[in-house]
Amino acid sequence: MITITEEISRSVEDFKDKLRQYQDGKLDNLKAYSSIMGIYKEGPKPTYMVRSRIAGGVTTVRQLKGISAIAQKYGIKIRFTTRQDIQFHSVSIADLGNVLDDLLHCGLTTRGAGGDGVRNVACSPLSGVARDEAFDVTPYMEKVTNHMMQAADSLKLPRKYKIAFSNNAEDTANATVTDIGFIAKIVNGQRGFAVYGGGGLGGNARLALKLEDFIADTDALYYVQAMKQVFAREGDRSNRHKARLRYVVQRLGEEEFSKVLRKELDQLRNSGQELKLSIQPSKSDLAHTQGKSSFPWEEKYQNIVVPQKQAGFYSVYIHPRQAAIDPGELDRLLNFLSGLDNEPTIRLTLTQGFFVRDLREEAVEALLALVAGFSSLYNIGNSVACVGPTICNFGINDSQELLRDILAAFTPAAEAVKEALPRVLVSGCPNSCGQHQKGLIGFTGRRSRGPNGVIPTYAVSFNGKVGPGSARFGDVYGEIAAEKIAGFLIDLAALKIKSGHTDFEQFIETQEQEVKELVLNYSVNRAAN
């Protein structure tokens, strides 16, 4: 978790002072001070979004009770993000300062949750409990987070700087598509990381370079700091559209970029600055599975119930519909967790949901019943969409409306149809806030000319993925009108069922021609002819 320092508390008071000046007409531009505090105006509306920084997605029942209380106190909405944060929506300008104060009382801050600086450090949400992890990367995320939060220059970069720690090759923290990412591995009994860098989603997306096959775990902070310094010096501060770190890779070339980073590392190590990490194995790392935990639930629950390496314990994935949760629903969930004999842990994910971890079998049963009304068993029901143009100033298409259409189409469908497709990732514009480029199914918002004029459309892509040696962006198969996408997905599910394939990636590869024909049948160009 983030250590709330005097500097963090002072940043809230400084912002409140600027806010008063803005309200008194003495300051013309609030955004210059609000974005670095994770506060953004909501499109044409008079309200604001406030993003609370949840380091690595690590939170507690107590903190979430505080989040719920804030939402109810000010009549605002709660939304989970694709960066393991929690956002408040529809916050009035009069309440901004009070919301920041209340978050501090919960041990939370918004500082650096937006603007040009070090963003929330991502961490695998099952780190510490996953059976197949190399080791628990949570302590490394926490050390890096607090080091970056204490450095003033971490908030004065050319653009956002994203860091990720994944506990295994599944790469659930997106380390292979980010500015600098670490994937845990053990070589000859020594803990360490494979290091990736210079990647990112969005416009001019780029897979991260593999910078090191293995470094000692103690050296991770040196790499984070060195990359930050390279970015601060080499990043383009004159053109925001080309200011991300991946453009430095593009300008210098991969080989030269790697040389520049290694030179920076050497200088940093010789500077006398002590950045070596010393992290002892956590309790979760010392835990061993004593016999295999049973799985007494139907097979369909395997999407959301995960046996832990701690024998007899499970994690349950909860995905509030369209990433938004009603405070009343959240309170019922938290009151249930508070009443358990053991204290569960909670981790937000990069898929707009969260895991409740360290649950015994009987608690899993009760929790599944409790959340059945707002969280789906099926991947398609747990799809991801960016916030959309009603809030975002860059939005092209209403991604939330599309997600509503998809959920409405699949809710009454047969179980086999619901089970057929993976999670869909939707971005209303090319910026990839919905992470469409890494999705097995991704949709990117566009505008195209149809028979009756310009209409909202989406490019559809398949088989994107993350992970060492396998990361790739999805291949675009065509462009479909927004109003036809739900029907297209129903037909795609039917095609997969007919093919007999259970693995979606294999289905796309082996039935490529049939899938392309289906896309063509729904395409904007076909509709216009």
Coordinates of C-alpha atoms in Angstrom, one line a residue:
M1 CA 0.0 0.0 0.0
I2 CA 1.0 3.6 -0.4
T3 CA 2.6 5.3 2.5
I4 CA 0.8 8.6 3.1
T5 CA 3.6 11.1 3.6
E6 CA 3.5 14.8 4.6
E7 CA 4.2 15.6 0.9
I8 CA 1.1 13.7 -0.2
S9 CA -1.1 15.4 2.4
R10 CA 0.4 18.8 1.5
S11 CA -0.4 18.1 -2.2
V12 CA -4.1 17.9 -1.3
E13 CA -4.0 21.2 0.5
D14 CA -2.2 22.8 -2.4
F15 CA -4.8 21.5 -4.8
K16 CA -7.6 22.8 -2.6
D17 CA -6.0 26.2 -2.6
K18 CA -5.9 26.2 -6.5
L19 CA -9.5 25.0 -6.5
R20 CA -10.6 28.0 -4.3
Q21 CA -8.7 30.3 -6.7
Y22 CA -10.5 28.8 -9.6
Q23 CA -13.9 29.1 -8.0
D24 CA -13.2 32.7 -7.1
G25 CA -12.3 33.5 -10.7
K26 CA -8.6 34.1 -9.9
L27 CA -7.4 31.0 -11.9
D28 CA -8.4 30.3 -15.5
N29 CA -7.2 26.7 -15.9
L30 CA -7.9 24.1 -13.2
K31 CA -6.7 21.2 -15.4
A32 CA -3.1 22.2 -15.0
Y33 CA -3.4 21.3 -11.4
S34 CA -6.2 18.7 -11.3
S35 CA -4.9 16.1 -13.8
I36 CA -1.8 15.2 -11.7
M37 CA -4.2 14.7 -8.8
G38 CA -6.2 12.2 -10.8
I39 CA -9.1 14.6 -11.4
Y40 CA -10.7 15.2 -14.8
K41 CA -13.7 17.1 -16.1
E42 CA -16.4 14.7 -17.4
G43 CA -16.9 15.7 -21.0
P44 CA -19.5 18.5 -21.5
K45 CA -21.0 17.9 -18.0
P46 CA -20.3 20.2 -15.1
T47 CA -19.1 17.3 -12.9
Y48 CA -15.7 15.6 -12.4
M49 CA -14.1 12.2 -12.3
V50 CA -11.8 11.5 -9.3
R51 CA -9.4 8.5 -9.6
S52 CA -8.2 6.9 -6.4
R53 CA -4.8 5.3 -6.7
I54 CA -4.9 1.7 -5.4
A55 CA -1.2 0.5 -5.5
G56 CA -1.0 -2.8 -7.4
G57 CA -4.7 -3.2 -6.7
V58 CA -4.0 -4.1 -3.1
T59 CA -6.9 -3.0 -0.9
T60 CA -8.8 -4.1 2.2
V61 CA -12.3 -4.4 3.5
R62 CA -11.8 -1.3 5.6
Q63 CA -10.6 0.8 2.6
L64 CA -13.5 -0.4 0.4
K65 CA -16.0 0.5 3.2
G66 CA -14.4 4.0 3.1
I67 CA -14.9 4.1 -0.7
S68 CA -18.5 3.1 -0.3
A69 CA -19.1 5.7 2.5
I70 CA -17.7 8.5 0.3
A71 CA -19.9 7.5 -2.6
Q72 CA -23.0 7.6 -0.4
K73 CA -22.0 10.8 1.3
Y74 CA -21.7 12.8 -1.9
G75 CA -24.1 10.8 -4.1
I76 CA -21.4 9.8 -6.6
K77 CA -20.7 6.6 -8.6
I78 CA -18.0 3.9 -8.2
R79 CA -16.2 2.4 -11.1
F80 CA -13.3 -0.1 -11.4
T81 CA -10.6 0.6 -14.0
T82 CA -8.2 -1.3 -16.2
R83 CA -5.2 0.0 -14.1
Q84 CA -6.3 -1.4 -10.7
D85 CA -7.7 1.9 -9.6
I86 CA -11.1 3.0 -8.4
Q87 CA -12.8 6.1 -9.9
F88 CA -15.6 8.3 -8.5
H89 CA -17.9 9.8 -11.2
S90 CA -20.3 12.7 -11.1
V91 CA -18.4 14.6 -8.4
S92 CA -19.5 18.2 -8.1
I93 CA -16.7 20.9 -8.1
A94 CA -17.9 21.9 -4.6
D95 CA -17.1 18.4 -3.3
L96 CA -13.7 17.8 -4.9
G97 CA -11.6 18.9 -1.9
N98 CA -13.8 17.0 0.6
V99 CA -13.5 13.8 -1.4
L100 CA -9.7 14.1 -1.4
D101 CA -9.7 14.7 2.4
D102 CA -12.0 11.7 2.9
L103 CA -9.7 9.5 0.8
L104 CA -6.7 10.4 2.9
H105 CA -8.6 9.3 6.0
C106 CA -8.9 5.9 4.2
G107 CA -5.2 5.8 3.6
L108 CA -5.7 6.6 -0.1
T109 CA -4.5 9.3 -2.4
T110 CA -5.2 10.4 -6.0
R111 CA -1.7 12.0 -6.4
G112 CA -0.2 10.8 -9.7
A113 CA -3.3 8.9 -10.7
G114 CA -3.4 11.1 -13.8
G115 CA -1.2 13.6 -15.6
D116 CA 2.4 13.3 -16.8
G117 CA 4.0 11.0 -14.3
V118 CA 4.4 7.6 -12.7
R119 CA 1.0 6.0 -12.8
N120 CA -0.3 3.2 -10.6
V121 CA 2.2 0.3 -10.6
A122 CA 0.5 -2.8 -11.8
C123 CA 0.7 -6.2 -10.1
S124 CA -0.6 -9.6 -10.8
P125 CA -3.9 -9.8 -8.8
L126 CA -3.3 -13.4 -7.7
S127 CA 0.3 -12.8 -6.6
G128 CA 0.9 -14.6 -3.4
V129 CA -1.8 -17.2 -3.9
A130 CA -1.3 -18.5 -7.4
R131 CA -0.3 -22.1 -7.7
D132 CA 1.9 -21.5 -10.7
E133 CA 3.7 -18.3 -9.7
A134 CA 7.4 -18.0 -9.5
F135 CA 7.1 -16.0 -6.3
D136 CA 5.0 -13.2 -4.8
V137 CA 5.8 -9.9 -6.6
T138 CA 3.6 -7.8 -4.3
P139 CA 6.5 -6.5 -2.0
Y140 CA 8.5 -5.4 -5.1
M141 CA 5.5 -3.4 -6.4
E142 CA 5.1 -1.8 -3.0
K143 CA 8.7 -0.8 -2.7
V144 CA 8.8 0.7 -6.2
T145 CA 5.5 2.5 -5.7
N146 CA 6.6 4.2 -2.5
H147 CA 10.0 5.1 -3.9
M148 CA 8.4 6.7 -7.0
M149 CA 5.8 8.5 -5.0
Q150 CA 8.5 10.2 -2.8
A151 CA 10.4 11.6 -5.8
A152 CA 9.2 15.0 -7.0
D153 CA 10.4 14.4 -10.6
S154 CA 8.1 11.4 -10.9
L155 CA 5.3 13.8 -11.6
K156 CA 7.2 15.9 -14.1
L157 CA 7.7 13.5 -17.0
P158 CA 7.0 14.0 -20.7
R159 CA 3.9 11.8 -20.4
K160 CA 2.6 8.9 -18.3
Y161 CA 5.1 6.2 -17.2
K162 CA 3.7 2.8 -16.5
I163 CA 5.4 0.0 -14.5
A164 CA 4.2 -3.6 -14.1
F165 CA 5.1 -6.7 -12.1
S166 CA 3.8 -10.1 -13.2
N167 CA 4.2 -13.2 -11.0
N168 CA 4.5 -15.7 -13.9
A169 CA 4.5 -16.0 -17.7
E170 CA 0.7 -15.5 -17.9
D171 CA 1.6 -11.8 -17.5
T172 CA -1.6 -10.7 -15.8
A173 CA 0.0 -7.3 -15.1
N174 CA 0.7 -6.6 -18.9
A175 CA 4.5 -6.4 -18.4
T176 CA 5.2 -7.2 -22.0
V177 CA 3.2 -4.3 -23.4
T178 CA 4.2 -1.5 -21.0
D179 CA 6.9 1.2 -20.4
I180 CA 8.9 -1.1 -18.1
G181 CA 7.7 -4.6 -17.0
F182 CA 9.1 -7.4 -14.8
I183 CA 8.1 -11.1 -15.0
A184 CA 9.1 -13.2 -12.1
K185 CA 11.3 -16.2 -12.6
I186 CA 13.7 -18.4 -10.7
V187 CA 17.1 -19.4 -12.2
N188 CA 19.4 -21.8 -10.4
G189 CA 17.4 -21.2 -7.2
Q190 CA 17.8 -17.4 -7.4
R191 CA 14.8 -15.0 -7.6
G192 CA 14.8 -12.6 -10.4
F193 CA 13.0 -11.0 -13.3
A194 CA 12.9 -10.9 -17.1
V195 CA 12.8 -7.3 -18.0
Y196 CA 10.7 -5.7 -20.8
G197 CA 10.5 -2.0 -21.8
G198 CA 9.4 0.6 -24.3
G199 CA 6.0 -0.9 -25.0
G200 CA 2.5 0.4 -24.8
L201 CA -1.1 0.2 -26.0
G202 CA -3.0 2.9 -27.9
G203 CA -1.9 4.9 -30.9
N204 CA 1.2 3.6 -32.5
A205 CA 1.1 0.6 -30.1
R206 CA 4.3 -1.3 -29.6
L207 CA 5.2 -4.6 -27.9
A208 CA 7.8 -4.1 -25.2
L209 CA 11.4 -5.1 -26.0
K210 CA 13.0 -7.9 -24.0
L211 CA 15.8 -5.9 -22.3
E212 CA 17.1 -8.6 -20.0
D213 CA 16.4 -12.3 -19.8
F214 CA 17.3 -12.4 -16.1
I215 CA 18.2 -9.9 -13.4
A216 CA 18.5 -10.4 -9.7
D217 CA 15.3 -9.4 -7.9
T218 CA 17.4 -6.9 -5.9
D219 CA 18.1 -4.9 -9.0
A220 CA 14.5 -4.1 -10.1
L221 CA 14.4 -0.6 -8.7
Y222 CA 17.6 0.3 -10.6
Y223 CA 15.9 -0.5 -13.8
V224 CA 12.7 1.4 -13.0
Q225 CA 14.8 4.5 -12.0
A226 CA 17.1 4.3 -15.0
M227 CA 14.2 4.0 -17.4
K228 CA 12.5 6.9 -15.8
Q229 CA 15.6 9.0 -16.2
V230 CA 16.0 8.0 -19.9
F231 CA 12.3 8.9 -20.5
A232 CA 12.7 12.3 -18.7
R233 CA 15.7 13.2 -20.8
E234 CA 14.7 11.7 -24.2
G235 CA 10.9 12.0 -24.2
D236 CA 9.3 14.5 -26.5
R237 CA 7.9 17.4 -24.4
S238 CA 6.9 19.5 -27.3
N239 CA 4.4 17.0 -28.9
R240 CA 2.0 15.2 -26.5
H241 CA 0.9 12.9 -29.3
K242 CA 4.5 11.5 -29.6
A243 CA 5.6 11.9 -25.9
R244 CA 5.2 8.3 -24.7
L245 CA 8.4 6.2 -24.1
R246 CA 7.7 4.0 -27.1
Y247 CA 8.3 6.9 -29.4
V248 CA 11.8 7.2 -27.9
V249 CA 12.4 3.5 -29.0
Q250 CA 11.0 4.4 -32.4
R251 CA 13.3 7.4 -32.8
L252 CA 16.5 5.8 -31.4
G253 CA 16.0 2.3 -32.7
E254 CA 15.8 -0.8 -30.5
E255 CA 19.6 -1.4 -30.3
E256 CA 20.5 2.2 -29.5
F257 CA 17.6 2.4 -27.0
S258 CA 19.0 -0.6 -25.1
K259 CA 22.5 0.9 -25.2
V260 CA 21.2 4.2 -23.7
L261 CA 19.4 2.4 -20.9
R262 CA 22.4 0.3 -20.0
K263 CA 24.6 3.4 -19.9
E264 CA 22.1 5.1 -17.6
L265 CA 22.1 2.0 -15.4
D266 CA 25.9 2.1 -15.1
Q267 CA 25.9 5.7 -14.2
L268 CA 23.1 5.2 -11.7
R269 CA 25.0 2.3 -10.0
N270 CA 28.1 4.5 -9.8
S271 CA 26.3 7.5 -8.5
G272 CA 26.2 6.2 -4.9
Q273 CA 22.4 6.1 -4.9
E274 CA 21.4 3.0 -3.0
L275 CA 18.5 1.4 -4.8
K276 CA 19.1 -2.3 -4.1
L277 CA 16.0 -4.0 -2.8
S278 CA 16.1 -6.4 0.1
I279 CA 12.9 -8.4 0.3
Q280 CA 12.4 -11.5 2.4
P281 CA 10.0 -14.2 1.2
S282 CA 6.5 -13.3 2.3
K283 CA 4.3 -15.6 4.3
S284 CA 2.4 -16.5 1.2
D285 CA 5.6 -17.6 -0.5
L286 CA 6.5 -19.8 2.4
A287 CA 3.1 -21.5 2.2
H288 CA 2.9 -24.8 0.4
T289 CA -0.1 -26.7 -0.9
Q290 CA -0.6 -29.7 1.3
G291 CA -2.5 -32.0 -1.0
K292 CA -4.6 -30.8 -3.9
S293 CA -7.7 -28.7 -3.0
S294 CA -10.9 -30.1 -4.3
F295 CA -13.1 -28.3 -6.7
P296 CA -16.7 -29.2 -5.6
W297 CA -18.4 -26.8 -8.0
E298 CA -19.7 -27.2 -11.5
E299 CA -17.2 -26.8 -14.3
K300 CA -18.7 -23.4 -15.3
Y301 CA -17.4 -21.9 -12.1
Q302 CA -13.8 -22.4 -13.1
N303 CA -13.9 -19.0 -14.8
I304 CA -14.3 -17.3 -11.5
V305 CA -13.2 -19.7 -8.7
V306 CA -9.5 -20.3 -8.4
P307 CA -7.9 -22.9 -6.0
Q308 CA -4.9 -21.3 -4.2
K309 CA -1.5 -22.7 -3.4
Q310 CA -2.6 -22.6 0.2
A311 CA -4.5 -25.8 0.7
G312 CA -8.2 -25.4 1.4
F313 CA -8.4 -21.8 0.2
Y314 CA -9.8 -20.2 -2.9
S315 CA -10.0 -16.9 -4.7
V316 CA -13.3 -15.7 -6.3
Y317 CA -13.3 -13.2 -9.2
I318 CA -16.1 -10.6 -9.0
H319 CA -16.8 -8.4 -12.0
P320 CA -19.5 -5.7 -11.4
R321 CA -21.6 -5.3 -14.5
Q322 CA -20.0 -2.7 -16.7
A323 CA -17.4 -2.1 -14.0
A324 CA -19.7 0.0 -11.9
I325 CA -21.0 -1.1 -8.5
D326 CA -23.8 0.2 -6.4
P327 CA -22.7 1.2 -2.9
G328 CA -25.5 -0.9 -1.4
E329 CA -24.2 -4.0 -3.2
L330 CA -20.7 -3.2 -2.2
D331 CA -21.8 -2.8 1.5
R332 CA -23.6 -6.1 1.5
L333 CA -20.5 -7.8 0.1
L334 CA -18.1 -6.1 2.6
N335 CA -20.4 -6.9 5.6
F336 CA -20.3 -10.5 4.6
L337 CA -16.5 -10.5 4.4
S338 CA -16.3 -8.8 7.7
G339 CA -18.2 -11.6 9.3
L340 CA -15.9 -14.4 8.2
D341 CA -13.7 -16.2 10.7
N342 CA -10.5 -15.3 8.7
E343 CA -9.8 -12.0 7.1
P344 CA -9.8 -12.3 3.3
T345 CA -7.5 -10.3 1.1
I346 CA -8.8 -8.2 -1.9
R347 CA -7.0 -7.4 -5.1
L348 CA -8.3 -5.3 -8.0
T349 CA -7.5 -6.6 -11.5
L350 CA -6.6 -5.0 -14.8
T351 CA -10.0 -6.2 -16.1
Q352 CA -12.3 -3.9 -14.2
G353 CA -13.0 -6.4 -11.5
F354 CA -11.5 -7.8 -8.3
F355 CA -10.5 -11.0 -6.5
V356 CA -11.6 -11.9 -3.0
R357 CA -8.9 -14.2 -1.8
D358 CA -8.2 -16.6 1.1
L359 CA -11.7 -18.0 1.2
R360 CA -12.7 -21.4 2.6
E361 CA -15.1 -23.6 0.7
E362 CA -18.2 -22.7 2.6
A363 CA -17.4 -18.9 2.2
V364 CA -17.1 -19.4 -1.5
E365 CA -20.6 -20.9 -1.7
A366 CA -22.1 -18.0 0.2
L367 CA -20.2 -15.4 -1.8
L368 CA -21.2 -16.8 -5.1
A369 CA -24.8 -16.6 -4.1
L370 CA -24.4 -13.1 -2.8
V371 CA -22.9 -11.6 -6.0
A372 CA -24.9 -13.6 -8.5
G373 CA -27.1 -10.6 -9.2
F374 CA -24.4 -8.3 -10.4
S375 CA -21.4 -10.5 -11.5
S376 CA -21.4 -13.1 -14.2
L377 CA -20.1 -16.6 -14.3
Y378 CA -19.2 -16.3 -18.0
N379 CA -16.2 -14.5 -19.6
I380 CA -18.5 -12.7 -22.1
G381 CA -20.5 -11.3 -19.2
N382 CA -17.3 -10.0 -17.7
S383 CA -16.3 -8.0 -20.7
V384 CA -14.4 -4.8 -20.5
A385 CA -15.2 -1.3 -22.0
C386 CA -13.7 2.1 -21.6
V387 CA -15.8 4.8 -19.9
G388 CA -17.0 6.3 -23.1
P389 CA -17.7 9.8 -24.5
T390 CA -20.3 10.8 -22.0
I391 CA -17.3 11.2 -19.6
C392 CA -14.1 11.0 -21.7
N393 CA -13.2 14.0 -23.8
F394 CA -11.5 11.8 -26.4
G395 CA -14.2 9.2 -26.9
I396 CA -15.5 8.6 -30.4
N397 CA -18.2 5.9 -29.9
D398 CA -20.3 5.1 -26.9
S399 CA -18.5 1.9 -25.7
Q400 CA -20.7 1.5 -22.7
E401 CA -23.8 1.4 -24.9
L402 CA -22.1 -1.3 -27.0
L403 CA -21.3 -3.3 -23.9
R404 CA -24.9 -3.0 -22.8
D405 CA -26.1 -4.3 -26.2
I406 CA -23.7 -7.3 -25.9
L407 CA -24.8 -8.2 -22.4
A408 CA -28.5 -7.9 -23.3
A409 CA -27.9 -10.2 -26.3
F410 CA -26.1 -12.9 -24.3
T411 CA -28.2 -12.8 -21.0
P412 CA -31.1 -14.9 -22.4
A413 CA -28.8 -17.1 -24.6
A414 CA -28.3 -20.8 -24.0
E415 CA -25.5 -21.7 -21.7
A416 CA -23.3 -23.1 -24.5
V417 CA -23.5 -19.8 -26.3
K418 CA -22.5 -17.9 -23.1
E419 CA -19.6 -20.2 -22.6
A420 CA -18.3 -20.1 -26.2
L421 CA -16.6 -16.7 -26.3
P422 CA -13.8 -15.1 -24.2
R423 CA -14.0 -11.7 -22.6
V424 CA -14.5 -8.9 -25.1
L425 CA -12.3 -5.8 -24.8
V426 CA -13.9 -2.5 -26.1
S427 CA -12.3 0.9 -26.7
G428 CA -14.5 3.7 -28.0
C429 CA -11.5 5.2 -29.7
P430 CA -7.9 4.2 -30.7
N431 CA -6.5 5.1 -27.3
S432 CA -7.0 1.6 -26.0
C433 CA -8.3 2.4 -22.5
G434 CA -10.3 -0.8 -22.9
Q435 CA -7.1 -2.6 -23.9
H436 CA -8.7 -3.9 -27.1
Q437 CA -5.3 -4.5 -28.8
K438 CA -4.4 -7.4 -26.4
G439 CA -7.8 -9.0 -26.5
L440 CA -8.7 -12.4 -28.0
I441 CA -11.7 -10.3 -29.2
G442 CA -11.1 -6.5 -29.4
F443 CA -13.3 -3.7 -30.7
T444 CA -11.9 -0.2 -31.6
G445 CA -14.3 2.7 -32.1
R446 CA -14.4 4.5 -35.5
R447 CA -16.7 6.5 -37.6
S448 CA -17.6 5.4 -41.1
R449 CA -20.0 6.2 -43.9
G450 CA -22.9 3.9 -44.2
P451 CA -25.9 3.8 -46.5
N452 CA -27.6 6.7 -44.5
G453 CA -24.5 8.8 -43.6
V454 CA -21.8 8.6 -41.0
I455 CA -22.4 6.0 -38.3
P456 CA -20.5 4.6 -35.3
T457 CA -18.5 1.5 -36.2
Y458 CA -15.9 -0.7 -34.6
A459 CA -12.8 -2.4 -36.1
V460 CA -12.9 -6.1 -34.9
S461 CA -9.6 -7.8 -34.1
F462 CA -8.8 -11.3 -32.9
N463 CA -6.1 -13.2 -31.0
G464 CA -4.2 -10.5 -29.2
K465 CA -2.4 -11.6 -26.1
V466 CA 0.4 -10.8 -23.6
G467 CA 3.2 -12.8 -22.2
P468 CA 6.9 -13.5 -22.8
G469 CA 7.6 -14.9 -26.3
S470 CA 3.9 -14.8 -27.3
A471 CA 2.8 -11.2 -26.9
R472 CA 1.0 -9.9 -30.0
F473 CA -1.6 -7.4 -31.0
G474 CA -4.8 -8.7 -32.4
D475 CA -5.3 -8.9 -36.2
V476 CA -8.0 -6.6 -37.6
Y477 CA -10.5 -8.6 -39.6
G478 CA -12.9 -5.8 -40.6
E479 CA -15.2 -3.1 -39.5
I480 CA -18.8 -3.5 -38.3
A481 CA -21.6 -1.0 -37.5
A482 CA -22.0 -0.7 -33.7
E483 CA -25.7 -1.7 -33.9
K484 CA -24.8 -5.0 -35.5
I485 CA -22.0 -6.2 -33.2
A486 CA -24.1 -8.0 -30.6
G487 CA -25.7 -10.1 -33.4
F488 CA -22.3 -10.7 -34.9
L489 CA -21.0 -12.1 -31.6
I490 CA -24.0 -14.4 -31.2
D491 CA -23.3 -15.8 -34.7
L492 CA -19.5 -16.1 -33.9
A493 CA -20.4 -18.1 -30.8
A494 CA -22.6 -20.4 -32.9
L495 CA -19.8 -20.8 -35.4
K496 CA -17.3 -21.8 -32.6
I497 CA -19.8 -24.3 -31.1
K498 CA -20.3 -25.8 -34.6
S499 CA -16.5 -26.1 -35.1
G500 CA -16.1 -28.3 -32.0
H501 CA -13.1 -26.2 -30.8
T502 CA -12.9 -25.4 -27.1
D503 CA -9.9 -23.1 -27.3
F504 CA -10.8 -19.8 -28.8
E505 CA -7.3 -19.0 -30.2
Q506 CA -7.2 -22.4 -32.0
F507 CA -10.7 -21.8 -33.3
I508 CA -9.7 -18.5 -34.9
E509 CA -6.6 -20.0 -36.4
T510 CA -8.2 -23.1 -37.9
Q511 CA -11.5 -21.5 -38.9
E512 CA -9.9 -18.2 -40.2
Q513 CA -11.7 -18.2 -43.5
E514 CA -15.1 -18.8 -42.0
V515 CA -14.6 -16.1 -39.4
K516 CA -13.5 -13.7 -42.1
E517 CA -16.6 -14.5 -44.1
L518 CA -18.7 -13.9 -41.1
V519 CA -17.1 -10.5 -40.5
L520 CA -17.5 -9.6 -44.1
N521 CA -21.3 -10.4 -43.9
Y522 CA -21.6 -7.9 -41.1
S523 CA -19.1 -5.4 -42.5
V524 CA -19.9 -1.7 -43.2
N525 CA -18.7 -2.1 -46.8
R526 CA -21.0 -5.1 -47.4
A527 CA -23.9 -3.1 -45.8
A528 CA -23.2 -0.1 -48.1
N529 CA -23.2 -2.1 -51.3

